[in-house]
Amino acid sequence: MIGTEPFSLESEGALREHLSIYHHHADADADADADVDVDVDSPSDSNNEIQNEEIKASIFLIKPTYGWGNLKITRDGMLSLLSALDVSPSIYRYLAAFGKKSSPIDEGFAGFDLEVATDPSGGLARLEFCYLLKYVSRRENASSKGNPWSIRHALIHQKVDLASNRVSNILVRLPGKVEKQLSSIVKDNGMAEFARDWTWLHAACFSSVDNDLRQFINYLDQEITKVFDRVIMSSMEPTKLNEFDSVQQTSKDLKTLQSLSDQARRLMNTIDLNIETIKCMLKEINGLRVLSLGSPRGAQVEMLFNLLEKTQQEHRFSLKNASAMLDRAKATSEQLRDTASLRNSEISKMSSEMTNLNTLATAKLAEQSNRETHVVKTLTVLALVFVPAGFAADFLQMGYITIAEESPMRWSAAADLKIYAILALPLIGATMLIYGCVEMMQRTPAKK
């Protein structure tokens, strides 16, 4: 008979006490005052122990305080757990990808390790899986304008010891769907079947990835379509610009497309890493199929192999879909740049035409000014002709000039007029000479 007994461990001491009772490798002399948060009554941070005369299975679920926060277990508590379960040292390499980080710097980190031991008869004696599973999950408290999806990874460590009939599972930052499934198993008293089938955990983990990948890709498609619709509505004629054609909106759309392209590349890398992990696992599972021939677990291993092949195919389709989103983002970005360039060309053309019109207007004004200058000069010459004539008429009327004899005609001028003529004629001549010199000086540079 298999029994299920949940434990809520609120301190490192409680964890070590539990390990000393149910896992004989535990260090019973450890200090019990350190802080540890390993909660098992809910789908997060839990430990479930199944004991039977034939098989014993344990599940340790450990979650971070938040997305990239510290794990809810102290360093000493984790070391005690790893020591009690006698896990492979390879797990330390993967645990380094968790903990408090300012950014997802280990997003591109992945790996797969499997240690297999056989009994003297050549049968399967021990398995120890350790790998990172990449998946997509909704952000906690994500803003309505930001990206609601986040790329994450889970650590799956499973040690199956058929000689001692014990299965231990250390699961860090597990996908929410798998946590819910494990919670349902505990509540529905299904741990007996879980303890007998070590392949269930791997099948559940890999099967939980594809749907959220599709949702993330749909989100990228939707955001790219929004920008594409604005690009299609854009106008290239400067006189018909709308609100989508402003410099601020164009710059914002280019930044949005750049961000979406980066997210698509990161998602493609995540899918690629999962494909490589599945490829490694398929290779190892294929070897386990041979070792499991004729055993009760042979059918389980065969089902896991088939499911991994299906999951790999789903990932390849998702990779093509994400690649299409990246191509769409690039094409939309290029179209937006081309539209902005054509719009700028039209604006430059219009500005050039306005400049030409201003130049023509300036030339016309200059021509009219030249005409007016010629008119002024003509009037000046006429004035130089008619003013002396007017003076002569005035002199005649005032009696300064009289006719002394009619035949032959003789003129007689008053002494005052002679003085005026002696003074005025040289001045008039000097004035005309200066005017002529100024005209010649102005025309000479124009000819050059």
PDB file of N, CA and C in Angstrom, residues 229-235 240-251 253:
ATOM      1  N   ASP A 229      -0.667  48.203 -40.124  1.00  0.00           N
ATOM      2  CA  ASP A 229      -1.876  48.951 -40.495  1.00  0.00           C
ATOM      3  C   ASP A 229      -1.611  50.452 -40.517  1.00  0.00           C
ATOM      4  N   ARG A 230      -0.810  50.948 -39.586  1.00  0.00           N
ATOM      5  CA  ARG A 230      -0.478  52.375 -39.591  1.00  0.00           C
ATOM      6  C   ARG A 230       0.399  52.728 -40.792  1.00  0.00           C
ATOM      7  N   VAL A 231       1.303  51.825 -41.154  1.00  0.00           N
ATOM      8  CA  VAL A 231       2.161  52.079 -42.316  1.00  0.00           C
ATOM      9  C   VAL A 231       1.323  52.141 -43.586  1.00  0.00           C
ATOM     10  N   ILE A 232       0.351  51.236 -43.708  1.00  0.00           N
ATOM     11  CA  ILE A 232      -0.512  51.223 -44.895  1.00  0.00           C
ATOM     12  C   ILE A 232      -1.324  52.507 -44.984  1.00  0.00           C
ATOM     13  N   MET A 233      -1.745  53.057 -43.839  1.00  0.00           N
ATOM     14  CA  MET A 233      -2.556  54.274 -43.823  1.00  0.00           C
ATOM     15  C   MET A 233      -1.718  55.536 -43.997  1.00  0.00           C
ATOM     16  N   SER A 234      -0.414  55.395 -43.997  1.00  0.00           N
ATOM     17  CA  SER A 234       0.449  56.569 -44.114  1.00  0.00           C
ATOM     18  C   SER A 234       0.350  57.165 -45.508  1.00  0.00           C
ATOM     19  N   SER A 235       0.513  58.488 -45.589  1.00  0.00           N
ATOM     20  CA  SER A 235       0.488  59.205 -46.865  1.00  0.00           C
ATOM     21  C   SER A 235       1.873  59.767 -47.149  1.00  0.00           C
ATOM     22  N   LYS A 240      -1.233  65.955 -47.569  1.00  0.00           N
ATOM     23  CA  LYS A 240      -2.272  65.030 -47.116  1.00  0.00           C
ATOM     24  C   LYS A 240      -1.801  64.177 -45.937  1.00  0.00           C
ATOM     25  N   LEU A 241      -0.925  64.686 -45.107  1.00  0.00           N
ATOM     26  CA  LEU A 241      -0.407  63.928 -43.972  1.00  0.00           C
ATOM     27  C   LEU A 241      -1.470  63.786 -42.887  1.00  0.00           C
ATOM     28  N   ASN A 242      -1.455  62.637 -42.191  1.00  0.00           N
ATOM     29  CA  ASN A 242      -2.371  62.418 -41.075  1.00  0.00           C
ATOM     30  C   ASN A 242      -1.579  62.217 -39.786  1.00  0.00           C
ATOM     31  N   GLU A 243      -2.280  61.817 -38.728  1.00  0.00           N
ATOM     32  CA  GLU A 243      -1.628  61.698 -37.420  1.00  0.00           C
ATOM     33  C   GLU A 243      -0.578  60.595 -37.377  1.00  0.00           C
ATOM     34  N   PHE A 244      -0.668  59.619 -38.307  1.00  0.00           N
ATOM     35  CA  PHE A 244       0.306  58.523 -38.321  1.00  0.00           C
ATOM     36  C   PHE A 244       1.614  58.908 -39.001  1.00  0.00           C
ATOM     37  N   ASP A 245       1.645  60.085 -39.630  1.00  0.00           N
ATOM     38  CA  ASP A 245       2.803  60.462 -40.438  1.00  0.00           C
ATOM     39  C   ASP A 245       3.748  61.415 -39.719  1.00  0.00           C
ATOM     40  N   SER A 246       3.497  61.677 -38.458  1.00  0.00           N
ATOM     41  CA  SER A 246       4.379  62.584 -37.729  1.00  0.00           C
ATOM     42  C   SER A 246       5.725  61.919 -37.472  1.00  0.00           C
ATOM     43  N   VAL A 247       6.731  62.749 -37.255  1.00  0.00           N
ATOM     44  CA  VAL A 247       8.068  62.223 -36.976  1.00  0.00           C
ATOM     45  C   VAL A 247       8.062  61.407 -35.683  1.00  0.00           C
ATOM     46  N   GLN A 248       7.308  61.872 -34.691  1.00  0.00           N
ATOM     47  CA  GLN A 248       7.262  61.164 -33.416  1.00  0.00           C
ATOM     48  C   GLN A 248       6.649  59.776 -33.578  1.00  0.00           C
ATOM     49  N   GLN A 249       5.547  59.669 -34.348  1.00  0.00           N
ATOM     50  CA  GLN A 249       4.896  58.376 -34.536  1.00  0.00           C
ATOM     51  C   GLN A 249       5.764  57.431 -35.347  1.00  0.00           C
ATOM     52  N   THR A 250       6.426  57.957 -36.377  1.00  0.00           N
ATOM     53  CA  THR A 250       7.313  57.117 -37.190  1.00  0.00           C
ATOM     54  C   THR A 250       8.464  56.578 -36.349  1.00  0.00           C
ATOM     55  N   SER A 251       9.058  57.448 -35.537  1.00  0.00           N
ATOM     56  CA  SER A 251      10.150  57.007 -34.665  1.00  0.00           C
ATOM     57  C   SER A 251       9.664  55.965 -33.661  1.00  0.00           C
ATOM     58  N   ASP A 253       7.129  53.871 -34.027  1.00  0.00           N
ATOM     59  CA  ASP A 253       6.863  52.610 -34.734  1.00  0.00           C
ATOM     60  C   ASP A 253       8.152  51.871 -35.060  1.00  0.00           C
TER      61      ASP A 253
END
